[in-house]
Amino acid sequence: MHSMKKSLSLFIATVVLVSSVSTSGFAKEQPPTGATPKAFQVPATESFSLENGLKVTFIPYGKTPKTTIRLISTTGNIDDGELPWLADISYQMLRQGTKTESAKAIAERVASMGGQINSSVGMDVSWLGVDVLSEYGSDALTVIADMVLNPALSDTDLARIKTDQARNLNVQLSQPGNLANQAFYKAIYANHPYGSLYPTEASLKSIERADISGFVNENIRPNNSHLYISGVFNQAKLTATIKSVLSTWQKGESKPSKAVLSQSGPKLIMLERENSPQSTIRLGLATISPDHPDYMKLSMMNTLLGGAFSSRITSNIRESKGYTYSPYSALVNRIGTGLWYQAADITIESTGAALTEIFNEIALLAKEPPSADELAGIQNYLAGIFVLQNSSRSAVISQLSYVERYNLTEQYLQDYVKSVYEVTPEEISQMVKKYLTPENMVLVTVGDKEVLTPQLKAVEALEGYW
């Protein structure tokens, strides 16, 4: 009986407690207000140059006993010449072994150092690098130097890589987004290398070992390269190694820059994709490069207009109208120029309506500055992302290389967060009026022309495109 009373008492107490909770309700705890991101502190660096022109920068960073090494050269697809992807294949060939060591042996040796070799090819800048345990920094430098100075460049490796790249080319050109990109860049940059994204199958097959050797000898040279070393390391030991293995690297001739002459619209390019249930669009125009005084404001305008998940165009045509699943706008950086474009894969019958909404959002932002609250959200987002994305050894190297590529200074990085918060709503609106002029844009569509044509002709902003 005593036990029954005790159970009953507990039951009543529980009911009272639940009742109390359900009637009074706990106030939902709100997340704390985020603090304003602090300015990015550029790590202290030490630099020197070899007589052959190779720049070297040490960046002590963090406490993890690892060292990141990147040999960054100002070359890439801009130096492909008549053979698109020559830069990509050349950097892959550098990783296929040296005159004294196979690719497998190199990979195993670097793996025993706790790391692996990486490379990346861009339009203007490319790099070869490695990330290893700190005690192996000098050994890793020796490997990188051997790969650049004494590559094997065998016909067997080249044949295999070309076969892989041909397969890659077929896959890429089967995707409407890549077809749209190819036509879009070509329309704006014409015959400049910035306008050439893909090779033909024939040009890919025609690449010979002499082309690879020529690319490496002409474009991967000490006087257009910068060796960055970040993390934890023995600087004196690494300096001695650098002088020992890279001083004999012969400098090359300086190359003239390739002047960029962009083409403006209005221009409409429709690529046929019969019976496609959706259309793929690229809408945009040439703008400015990161060294332009307006670039920060333009970047923030893009984020607010279409460059973030909560941006205006995305909210409109994705969330409100349901025309498309993943629209986005972007700025593309090139030396001496840049691009803004809006991209989307749209339900085919909604393409005209979606384009009308995109042009409407551009016109609205040009006419009315955003509210202070809307801009504050973008400022917090950009400032926070900037600080977070710089918190690694490789990211710090990327940032320092970025300011060098676009002729900026480290002060740009130091002041980035401050600059973000100085932009005003009126300046956002001015950027739209100044740069996003619909009458100068290029529109590329990939889809069923018969379905698309009447829709596009009904879009008022496209009147001058026909």
Short mmCIF file of C-alpha atoms in Angstrom, two decimals:
data_model
loop_
_atom_site.label_atom_id
_atom_site.label_comp_id
_atom_site.label_asym_id
_atom_site.label_seq_id
_atom_site.Cartn_x
_atom_site.Cartn_y
_atom_site.Cartn_z
CA MET A 1 0.00 0.00 0.00
CA HIS A 2 2.82 2.33 0.89
CA SER A 3 4.41 1.60 -2.43
CA MET A 4 1.12 2.30 -4.26
CA LYS A 5 0.75 5.68 -2.52
CA LYS A 6 4.31 6.56 -3.41
CA SER A 7 3.70 5.69 -7.07
CA LEU A 8 0.49 7.70 -7.11
CA SER A 9 2.27 10.68 -5.58
CA LEU A 10 4.98 10.49 -8.20
CA PHE A 11 2.37 10.27 -10.96
CA ILE A 12 0.51 13.33 -9.64
CA ALA A 13 3.75 15.24 -9.27
CA THR A 14 4.70 14.36 -12.84
CA VAL A 15 1.30 15.43 -14.17
CA VAL A 16 1.54 18.71 -12.28
CA LEU A 17 5.02 19.29 -13.63
CA VAL A 18 4.02 18.50 -17.24
CA SER A 19 0.92 20.63 -16.85
CA SER A 20 3.00 23.45 -15.50
CA VAL A 21 5.41 23.19 -18.41
CA SER A 22 2.67 23.02 -21.01
CA THR A 23 0.73 25.96 -19.62
CA SER A 24 3.50 28.36 -18.74
CA GLY A 25 5.84 27.19 -21.53
CA PHE A 26 9.58 27.69 -21.48
CA ALA A 27 10.67 30.70 -23.47
CA LYS A 28 12.63 29.36 -26.44
CA GLU A 29 16.27 30.07 -25.79
CA GLN A 30 17.64 32.30 -28.46
CA PRO A 31 21.17 31.85 -29.77
CA PRO A 32 23.57 34.52 -28.57
CA THR A 33 24.11 37.45 -30.86
CA GLY A 34 27.25 36.87 -32.86
CA ALA A 35 30.16 39.20 -32.31
CA THR A 36 31.51 41.30 -35.13
CA PRO A 37 34.30 39.33 -36.83
CA LYS A 38 37.75 40.61 -36.01
CA ALA A 39 40.18 41.82 -38.62
CA PHE A 40 42.29 39.13 -40.26
CA GLN A 41 45.81 39.22 -38.86
CA VAL A 42 48.26 38.53 -41.65
CA PRO A 43 50.94 36.28 -40.15
CA ALA A 44 54.45 37.66 -39.96
CA THR A 45 56.45 36.47 -42.94
CA GLU A 46 60.08 36.40 -44.01
CA SER A 47 61.10 36.45 -47.66
CA PHE A 48 64.17 36.34 -49.85
CA SER A 49 64.94 35.74 -53.53
CA LEU A 50 67.49 33.59 -55.29
CA GLU A 51 69.64 35.09 -58.03
CA ASN A 52 67.55 33.25 -60.64
CA GLY A 53 64.50 35.26 -59.54
CA LEU A 54 62.72 32.62 -57.43
CA LYS A 55 60.90 34.28 -54.55
CA VAL A 56 60.70 32.43 -51.25
CA THR A 57 58.36 33.28 -48.38
CA PHE A 58 58.25 31.61 -44.97
CA ILE A 59 55.01 31.84 -43.01
CA PRO A 60 55.26 30.51 -39.45
CA TYR A 61 51.68 29.41 -38.73
CA GLY A 62 49.99 27.33 -36.05
CA LYS A 63 51.45 24.74 -33.72
CA THR A 64 50.65 21.50 -35.55
CA PRO A 65 54.00 19.98 -36.58
CA LYS A 66 53.26 20.04 -40.30
CA THR A 67 54.74 21.99 -43.19
CA THR A 68 52.91 23.03 -46.35
CA ILE A 69 55.02 23.81 -49.43
CA ARG A 70 53.64 25.31 -52.62
CA LEU A 71 55.59 26.28 -55.70
CA ILE A 72 53.23 28.75 -57.39
CA SER A 73 53.93 29.90 -60.95
CA THR A 74 52.20 32.58 -62.98
CA THR A 75 51.17 30.25 -65.76
CA GLY A 76 48.23 28.05 -66.59
CA ASN A 77 45.65 27.77 -69.31
CA ILE A 78 46.46 31.30 -70.43
CA ASP A 79 49.66 29.77 -71.86
CA ASP A 80 47.96 26.83 -73.61
CA GLY A 81 48.44 28.49 -77.00
CA GLU A 82 46.61 26.53 -79.69
CA LEU A 83 46.34 23.46 -77.46
CA PRO A 84 43.69 23.91 -74.73
CA TRP A 85 44.43 21.82 -71.61
CA LEU A 86 48.16 21.76 -72.40
CA ALA A 87 48.82 23.27 -68.96
CA ASP A 88 46.66 20.64 -67.25
CA ILE A 89 48.45 17.77 -68.97
CA SER A 90 51.88 19.33 -68.36
CA TYR A 91 51.33 19.53 -64.60
CA GLN A 92 50.04 15.96 -64.57
CA MET A 93 53.21 14.90 -66.41
CA LEU A 94 55.37 16.55 -63.75
CA ARG A 95 53.85 14.09 -61.28
CA GLN A 96 54.73 11.00 -63.36
CA GLY A 97 58.24 10.61 -62.00
CA THR A 98 61.69 12.04 -62.64
CA LYS A 99 64.74 10.89 -64.57
CA THR A 100 65.91 8.96 -61.51
CA GLU A 101 62.75 8.03 -59.63
CA SER A 102 59.37 6.59 -60.67
CA ALA A 103 56.05 8.19 -59.81
CA LYS A 104 55.26 5.23 -57.55
CA ALA A 105 58.54 5.59 -55.68
CA ILE A 106 57.99 9.32 -55.21
CA ALA A 107 54.45 8.78 -53.98
CA GLU A 108 55.60 6.17 -51.47
CA ARG A 109 58.46 8.36 -50.28
CA VAL A 110 56.20 11.37 -49.71
CA ALA A 111 53.61 9.14 -48.03
CA SER A 112 56.32 8.03 -45.59
CA MET A 113 56.75 11.73 -44.75
CA GLY A 114 53.09 11.85 -43.70
CA GLY A 115 51.87 13.68 -46.77
CA GLN A 116 51.08 13.63 -50.45
CA ILE A 117 51.87 15.63 -53.57
CA ASN A 118 49.19 17.91 -54.99
CA SER A 119 48.92 20.20 -57.98
CA SER A 120 46.40 22.64 -59.36
CA VAL A 121 46.09 24.36 -62.72
CA GLY A 122 44.20 27.62 -63.07
CA MET A 123 43.78 30.12 -65.85
CA ASP A 124 46.53 32.50 -64.65
CA VAL A 125 48.27 30.67 -61.80
CA SER A 126 49.17 27.03 -61.14
CA TRP A 127 51.04 25.21 -58.42
CA LEU A 128 52.81 22.06 -57.35
CA GLY A 129 52.97 21.35 -53.65
CA VAL A 130 53.18 18.99 -50.74
CA ASP A 131 52.02 18.82 -47.14
CA VAL A 132 54.28 16.79 -44.80
CA LEU A 133 55.32 16.34 -41.20
CA SER A 134 57.65 19.16 -40.21
CA GLU A 135 60.79 17.06 -39.81
CA TYR A 136 60.56 16.10 -43.51
CA GLY A 137 60.35 19.65 -44.91
CA SER A 138 63.80 19.54 -46.50
CA ASP A 139 63.19 16.08 -47.99
CA ALA A 140 59.91 17.28 -49.48
CA LEU A 141 61.60 20.33 -50.99
CA THR A 142 64.13 18.05 -52.66
CA VAL A 143 61.31 16.01 -54.19
CA ILE A 144 59.52 19.10 -55.54
CA ALA A 145 62.75 20.46 -57.03
CA ASP A 146 63.51 17.14 -58.74
CA MET A 147 60.01 16.98 -60.22
CA VAL A 148 60.31 20.45 -61.73
CA LEU A 149 63.95 20.31 -62.87
CA ASN A 150 64.17 16.68 -64.00
CA PRO A 151 60.74 15.41 -65.07
CA ALA A 152 60.67 12.06 -66.89
CA LEU A 153 58.05 13.14 -69.49
CA SER A 154 57.66 9.68 -70.98
CA ASP A 155 55.53 8.94 -74.05
CA THR A 156 53.82 6.09 -72.19
CA ASP A 157 52.60 8.39 -69.42
CA LEU A 158 51.51 11.01 -71.93
CA ALA A 159 49.44 8.49 -73.90
CA ARG A 160 47.68 7.32 -70.73
CA ILE A 161 46.98 10.87 -69.55
CA LYS A 162 45.62 11.90 -72.94
CA THR A 163 43.26 8.90 -72.91
CA ASP A 164 42.04 9.87 -69.45
CA GLN A 165 41.58 13.48 -70.48
CA ALA A 166 39.68 12.47 -73.64
CA ARG A 167 37.27 10.53 -71.46
CA ASN A 168 37.04 13.52 -69.12
CA LEU A 169 36.37 15.82 -72.09
CA ASN A 170 33.48 13.67 -73.32
CA VAL A 171 31.91 13.65 -69.87
CA GLN A 172 32.27 17.40 -69.41
CA LEU A 173 30.86 18.28 -72.82
CA SER A 174 27.85 16.05 -72.22
CA GLN A 175 26.74 18.39 -69.43
CA PRO A 176 24.65 21.43 -70.43
CA GLY A 177 26.27 23.64 -67.81
CA ASN A 178 29.70 23.17 -69.37
CA LEU A 179 28.33 23.77 -72.87
CA ALA A 180 26.75 26.99 -71.64
CA ASN A 181 30.00 28.07 -69.96
CA GLN A 182 31.99 27.41 -73.10
CA ALA A 183 29.70 29.50 -75.28
CA PHE A 184 29.42 32.24 -72.65
CA TYR A 185 33.17 32.74 -72.15
CA LYS A 186 33.79 32.54 -75.90
CA ALA A 187 31.18 35.24 -76.53
CA ILE A 188 32.86 37.61 -74.08
CA TYR A 189 36.57 36.92 -74.55
CA ALA A 190 36.55 35.75 -78.17
CA ASN A 191 39.99 34.40 -79.15
CA HIS A 192 41.77 35.41 -75.94
CA PRO A 193 42.74 32.32 -73.88
CA TYR A 194 40.14 33.40 -71.29
CA GLY A 195 37.52 32.49 -73.91
CA SER A 196 38.78 28.97 -74.53
CA LEU A 197 37.68 26.42 -71.93
CA TYR A 198 37.77 23.08 -73.76
CA PRO A 199 39.89 21.44 -76.46
CA THR A 200 38.52 19.49 -79.37
CA GLU A 201 39.14 15.77 -79.29
CA ALA A 202 41.51 16.22 -82.24
CA SER A 203 43.57 18.97 -80.58
CA LEU A 204 43.81 16.91 -77.40
CA LYS A 205 45.12 13.91 -79.36
CA SER A 206 47.66 16.11 -81.17
CA ILE A 207 49.56 17.05 -77.99
CA GLU A 208 53.04 15.58 -78.13
CA ARG A 209 55.85 15.20 -75.62
CA ALA A 210 57.65 18.15 -77.24
CA ASP A 211 54.62 20.34 -76.46
CA ILE A 212 54.80 19.32 -72.79
CA SER A 213 58.54 19.90 -72.65
CA GLY A 214 58.10 23.28 -74.33
CA PHE A 215 55.37 24.33 -71.89
CA VAL A 216 57.43 23.36 -68.85
CA ASN A 217 60.62 25.00 -70.11
CA GLU A 218 58.92 28.24 -71.13
CA ASN A 219 56.37 28.70 -68.37
CA ILE A 220 57.49 27.01 -65.16
CA ARG A 221 60.53 29.11 -64.39
CA PRO A 222 62.08 30.55 -61.22
CA ASN A 223 61.59 34.15 -62.28
CA ASN A 224 57.79 33.70 -62.54
CA SER A 225 57.49 31.45 -59.50
CA HIS A 226 57.06 31.93 -55.77
CA LEU A 227 57.85 29.23 -53.22
CA TYR A 228 55.63 29.54 -50.15
CA ILE A 229 56.30 27.53 -46.99
CA SER A 230 53.80 27.71 -44.12
CA GLY A 231 53.28 25.91 -40.83
CA VAL A 232 55.93 24.70 -38.39
CA PHE A 233 59.45 24.33 -39.82
CA ASN A 234 63.17 24.80 -39.33
CA GLN A 235 63.70 27.92 -41.42
CA ALA A 236 67.51 27.80 -41.45
CA LYS A 237 67.52 24.19 -42.62
CA LEU A 238 64.92 24.81 -45.32
CA THR A 239 66.76 27.92 -46.54
CA ALA A 240 69.93 25.87 -46.98
CA THR A 241 67.99 23.18 -48.87
CA ILE A 242 66.35 25.74 -51.16
CA LYS A 243 69.70 27.25 -52.06
CA SER A 244 71.15 23.80 -52.63
CA VAL A 245 68.43 22.33 -54.89
CA LEU A 246 66.88 25.34 -56.64
CA SER A 247 69.78 27.75 -57.27
CA THR A 248 70.70 25.90 -60.48
CA TRP A 249 67.18 26.32 -61.89
CA GLN A 250 67.62 28.40 -65.03
CA LYS A 251 65.53 31.52 -65.38
CA GLY A 252 63.39 32.03 -68.47
CA GLU A 253 62.53 34.96 -70.66
CA SER A 254 59.91 37.42 -69.48
CA LYS A 255 56.62 36.99 -71.30
CA PRO A 256 54.49 39.88 -72.52
CA SER A 257 51.01 39.99 -71.02
CA LYS A 258 48.13 39.03 -73.28
CA ALA A 259 45.90 42.08 -73.65
CA VAL A 260 42.25 41.36 -72.89
CA LEU A 261 39.58 42.83 -75.13
CA SER A 262 36.17 41.74 -73.91
CA GLN A 263 33.06 41.76 -76.12
CA SER A 264 29.84 43.32 -74.88
CA GLY A 265 26.25 42.44 -75.73
CA PRO A 266 23.44 42.39 -76.14
CA LYS A 267 23.98 38.93 -77.50
CA LEU A 268 21.83 35.81 -77.43
CA ILE A 269 23.20 32.33 -78.07
CA MET A 270 20.75 29.43 -78.07
CA LEU A 271 22.21 25.92 -78.05
CA GLU A 272 19.82 23.15 -79.04
CA ARG A 273 18.97 20.38 -76.61
CA GLU A 274 15.87 18.88 -78.08
CA ASN A 275 13.13 17.65 -75.73
CA SER A 276 15.11 18.74 -72.69
CA PRO A 277 12.81 19.12 -69.64
CA GLN A 278 14.89 22.06 -68.41
CA SER A 279 16.97 24.91 -69.77
CA THR A 280 20.42 25.96 -68.62
CA ILE A 281 21.21 29.65 -68.70
CA ARG A 282 24.22 31.91 -68.31
CA LEU A 283 23.46 35.63 -68.26
CA GLY A 284 26.20 38.18 -67.64
CA LEU A 285 28.99 40.40 -68.86
CA ALA A 286 32.62 41.41 -68.35
CA THR A 287 33.28 43.55 -65.28
CA ILE A 288 36.45 44.33 -63.31
CA SER A 289 39.35 42.56 -61.61
CA PRO A 290 40.09 42.51 -57.85
CA ASP A 291 42.60 45.38 -58.07
CA HIS A 292 39.84 47.80 -59.10
CA PRO A 293 38.65 50.23 -56.35
CA ASP A 294 35.02 49.14 -56.89
CA TYR A 295 35.71 45.43 -56.52
CA MET A 296 34.79 45.07 -52.84
CA LYS A 297 31.49 46.86 -53.36
CA LEU A 298 30.78 44.84 -56.50
CA SER A 299 31.48 41.61 -54.65
CA MET A 300 29.06 42.54 -51.88
CA MET A 301 26.43 43.54 -54.41
CA ASN A 302 26.76 40.12 -56.06
CA THR A 303 26.37 38.33 -52.74
CA LEU A 304 23.22 40.26 -51.93
CA LEU A 305 21.72 39.92 -55.42
CA GLY A 306 22.37 36.26 -56.25
CA GLY A 307 25.61 35.03 -54.68
CA ALA A 308 24.28 33.56 -51.44
CA PHE A 309 21.56 31.08 -50.56
CA SER A 310 19.45 33.86 -49.02
CA SER A 311 20.11 36.33 -51.84
CA ARG A 312 17.32 38.11 -53.69
CA ILE A 313 17.33 36.23 -57.00
CA THR A 314 17.68 32.87 -55.28
CA SER A 315 14.85 33.65 -52.87
CA ASN A 316 12.66 34.81 -55.74
CA ILE A 317 13.04 32.15 -58.42
CA ARG A 318 13.83 29.23 -56.12
CA GLU A 319 11.87 29.76 -52.92
CA SER A 320 8.93 31.91 -54.03
CA LYS A 321 8.36 30.81 -57.63
CA GLY A 322 9.90 27.33 -57.69
CA TYR A 323 11.29 27.79 -61.20
CA THR A 324 14.69 26.30 -60.41
CA TYR A 325 16.49 24.38 -57.69
CA SER A 326 19.98 25.87 -57.52
CA PRO A 327 20.40 29.30 -59.09
CA TYR A 328 23.44 31.39 -58.27
CA SER A 329 25.35 34.41 -59.44
CA ALA A 330 29.13 34.71 -59.34
CA LEU A 331 32.10 36.95 -59.96
CA VAL A 332 34.96 35.34 -61.87
CA ASN A 333 38.40 36.87 -61.42
CA ARG A 334 40.94 37.20 -64.20
CA ILE A 335 44.04 39.35 -64.43
CA GLY A 336 42.96 42.67 -65.90
CA THR A 337 39.30 41.73 -66.15
CA GLY A 338 36.46 39.82 -64.54
CA LEU A 339 32.98 38.47 -65.10
CA TRP A 340 29.60 38.64 -63.44
CA TYR A 341 27.03 36.04 -64.39
CA GLN A 342 23.79 34.50 -63.24
CA ALA A 343 23.45 30.75 -63.73
CA ALA A 344 20.48 28.43 -63.33
CA ASP A 345 18.93 25.20 -64.53
CA ILE A 346 15.27 26.08 -65.01
CA THR A 347 12.14 24.09 -65.70
CA ILE A 348 11.84 24.58 -69.47
CA GLU A 349 8.37 26.12 -69.49
CA SER A 350 9.36 28.63 -66.78
CA THR A 351 12.51 29.96 -68.45
CA GLY A 352 10.99 33.19 -69.73
CA ALA A 353 9.30 33.91 -66.42
CA ALA A 354 12.53 33.21 -64.50
CA LEU A 355 14.52 35.57 -66.74
CA THR A 356 11.88 38.26 -66.25
CA GLU A 357 12.27 37.91 -62.48
CA ILE A 358 16.10 38.06 -62.74
CA PHE A 359 15.96 41.28 -64.75
CA ASN A 360 13.35 42.66 -62.35
CA GLU A 361 15.61 42.01 -59.36
CA ILE A 362 18.52 43.74 -61.12
CA ALA A 363 16.32 46.75 -61.95
CA LEU A 364 14.91 46.92 -58.42
CA LEU A 365 18.34 46.92 -56.77
CA ALA A 366 19.54 49.57 -59.20
CA LYS A 367 16.55 51.73 -58.31
CA GLU A 368 16.33 51.20 -54.54
CA PRO A 369 19.27 50.68 -52.16
CA PRO A 370 18.85 47.69 -49.85
CA SER A 371 17.81 48.27 -46.26
CA ALA A 372 20.51 48.64 -43.63
CA ASP A 373 19.39 45.35 -42.06
CA GLU A 374 19.63 43.43 -45.33
CA LEU A 375 23.09 44.81 -46.00
CA ALA A 376 24.17 44.07 -42.42
CA GLY A 377 23.31 40.41 -42.97
CA ILE A 378 25.53 40.29 -46.04
CA GLN A 379 28.32 42.11 -44.24
CA ASN A 380 28.28 39.67 -41.33
CA TYR A 381 28.21 36.74 -43.73
CA LEU A 382 31.16 37.93 -45.84
CA ALA A 383 33.28 39.06 -42.90
CA GLY A 384 32.69 35.81 -41.05
CA ILE A 385 33.43 33.63 -44.07
CA PHE A 386 36.63 35.57 -44.79
CA VAL A 387 38.04 35.01 -41.31
CA LEU A 388 37.03 31.34 -41.24
CA GLN A 389 38.42 30.51 -44.68
CA ASN A 390 41.86 31.82 -43.74
CA SER A 391 42.38 29.51 -40.80
CA SER A 392 44.72 26.94 -42.33
CA ARG A 393 48.29 26.73 -43.64
CA SER A 394 47.22 26.38 -47.25
CA ALA A 395 44.60 29.14 -47.00
CA VAL A 396 47.17 31.67 -45.81
CA ILE A 397 49.36 30.80 -48.78
CA SER A 398 46.38 31.20 -51.11
CA GLN A 399 45.61 34.64 -49.71
CA LEU A 400 49.19 35.88 -50.02
CA SER A 401 49.37 34.52 -53.56
CA TYR A 402 46.04 36.21 -54.35
CA VAL A 403 47.27 39.67 -53.37
CA GLU A 404 50.46 39.14 -55.37
CA ARG A 405 48.55 37.98 -58.46
CA TYR A 406 46.26 41.00 -58.47
CA ASN A 407 48.93 43.50 -57.50
CA LEU A 408 47.37 44.19 -54.10
CA THR A 409 49.14 44.51 -50.77
CA GLU A 410 48.88 42.63 -47.48
CA GLN A 411 47.04 45.69 -46.18
CA TYR A 412 44.13 44.57 -48.38
CA LEU A 413 43.86 41.41 -46.28
CA GLN A 414 44.34 43.32 -43.03
CA ASP A 415 41.58 45.80 -43.91
CA TYR A 416 39.16 43.33 -45.55
CA VAL A 417 36.70 43.05 -42.65
CA LYS A 418 36.80 46.78 -42.01
CA SER A 419 36.19 47.49 -45.72
CA VAL A 420 33.18 45.16 -45.77
CA TYR A 421 31.50 47.14 -42.99
CA GLU A 422 32.22 50.49 -44.65
CA VAL A 423 30.10 49.76 -47.75
CA THR A 424 26.77 51.61 -47.75
CA PRO A 425 23.38 50.61 -49.18
CA GLU A 426 23.65 53.42 -51.73
CA GLU A 427 26.99 52.07 -52.98
CA ILE A 428 25.43 48.62 -53.50
CA SER A 429 22.78 50.18 -55.67
CA GLN A 430 25.40 52.20 -57.58
CA MET A 431 27.31 49.02 -58.43
CA VAL A 432 24.25 47.58 -60.14
CA LYS A 433 23.69 50.73 -62.18
CA LYS A 434 27.37 50.97 -63.10
CA TYR A 435 28.14 47.35 -64.01
CA LEU A 436 25.02 45.21 -64.48
CA THR A 437 23.65 46.90 -67.56
CA PRO A 438 21.17 44.50 -69.24
CA GLU A 439 21.78 46.05 -72.65
CA ASN A 440 25.41 44.88 -72.50
CA MET A 441 24.84 41.31 -71.34
CA VAL A 442 25.30 37.99 -73.08
CA LEU A 443 22.60 35.34 -72.62
CA VAL A 444 23.34 31.70 -73.39
CA THR A 445 20.60 29.09 -73.21
CA VAL A 446 20.91 25.34 -73.59
CA GLY A 447 17.53 23.73 -74.15
CA ASP A 448 14.76 23.03 -76.61
CA LYS A 449 14.77 26.06 -78.91
CA GLU A 450 11.20 25.53 -80.06
CA VAL A 451 9.93 25.77 -76.50
CA LEU A 452 12.31 28.54 -75.45
CA THR A 453 12.05 30.94 -78.39
CA PRO A 454 8.52 32.28 -77.80
CA GLN A 455 9.22 32.64 -74.08
CA LEU A 456 12.41 34.63 -74.62
CA LYS A 457 10.73 36.88 -77.19
CA ALA A 458 8.16 37.76 -74.55
CA VAL A 459 10.80 38.96 -72.05
CA GLU A 460 10.83 42.74 -72.33
CA ALA A 461 14.46 43.11 -71.21
CA LEU A 462 15.59 40.84 -74.07
CA GLU A 463 14.02 42.99 -76.76
CA GLY A 464 17.38 44.21 -78.06
CA TYR A 465 18.91 40.72 -78.08
CA TRP A 466 17.20 39.57 -81.30
#
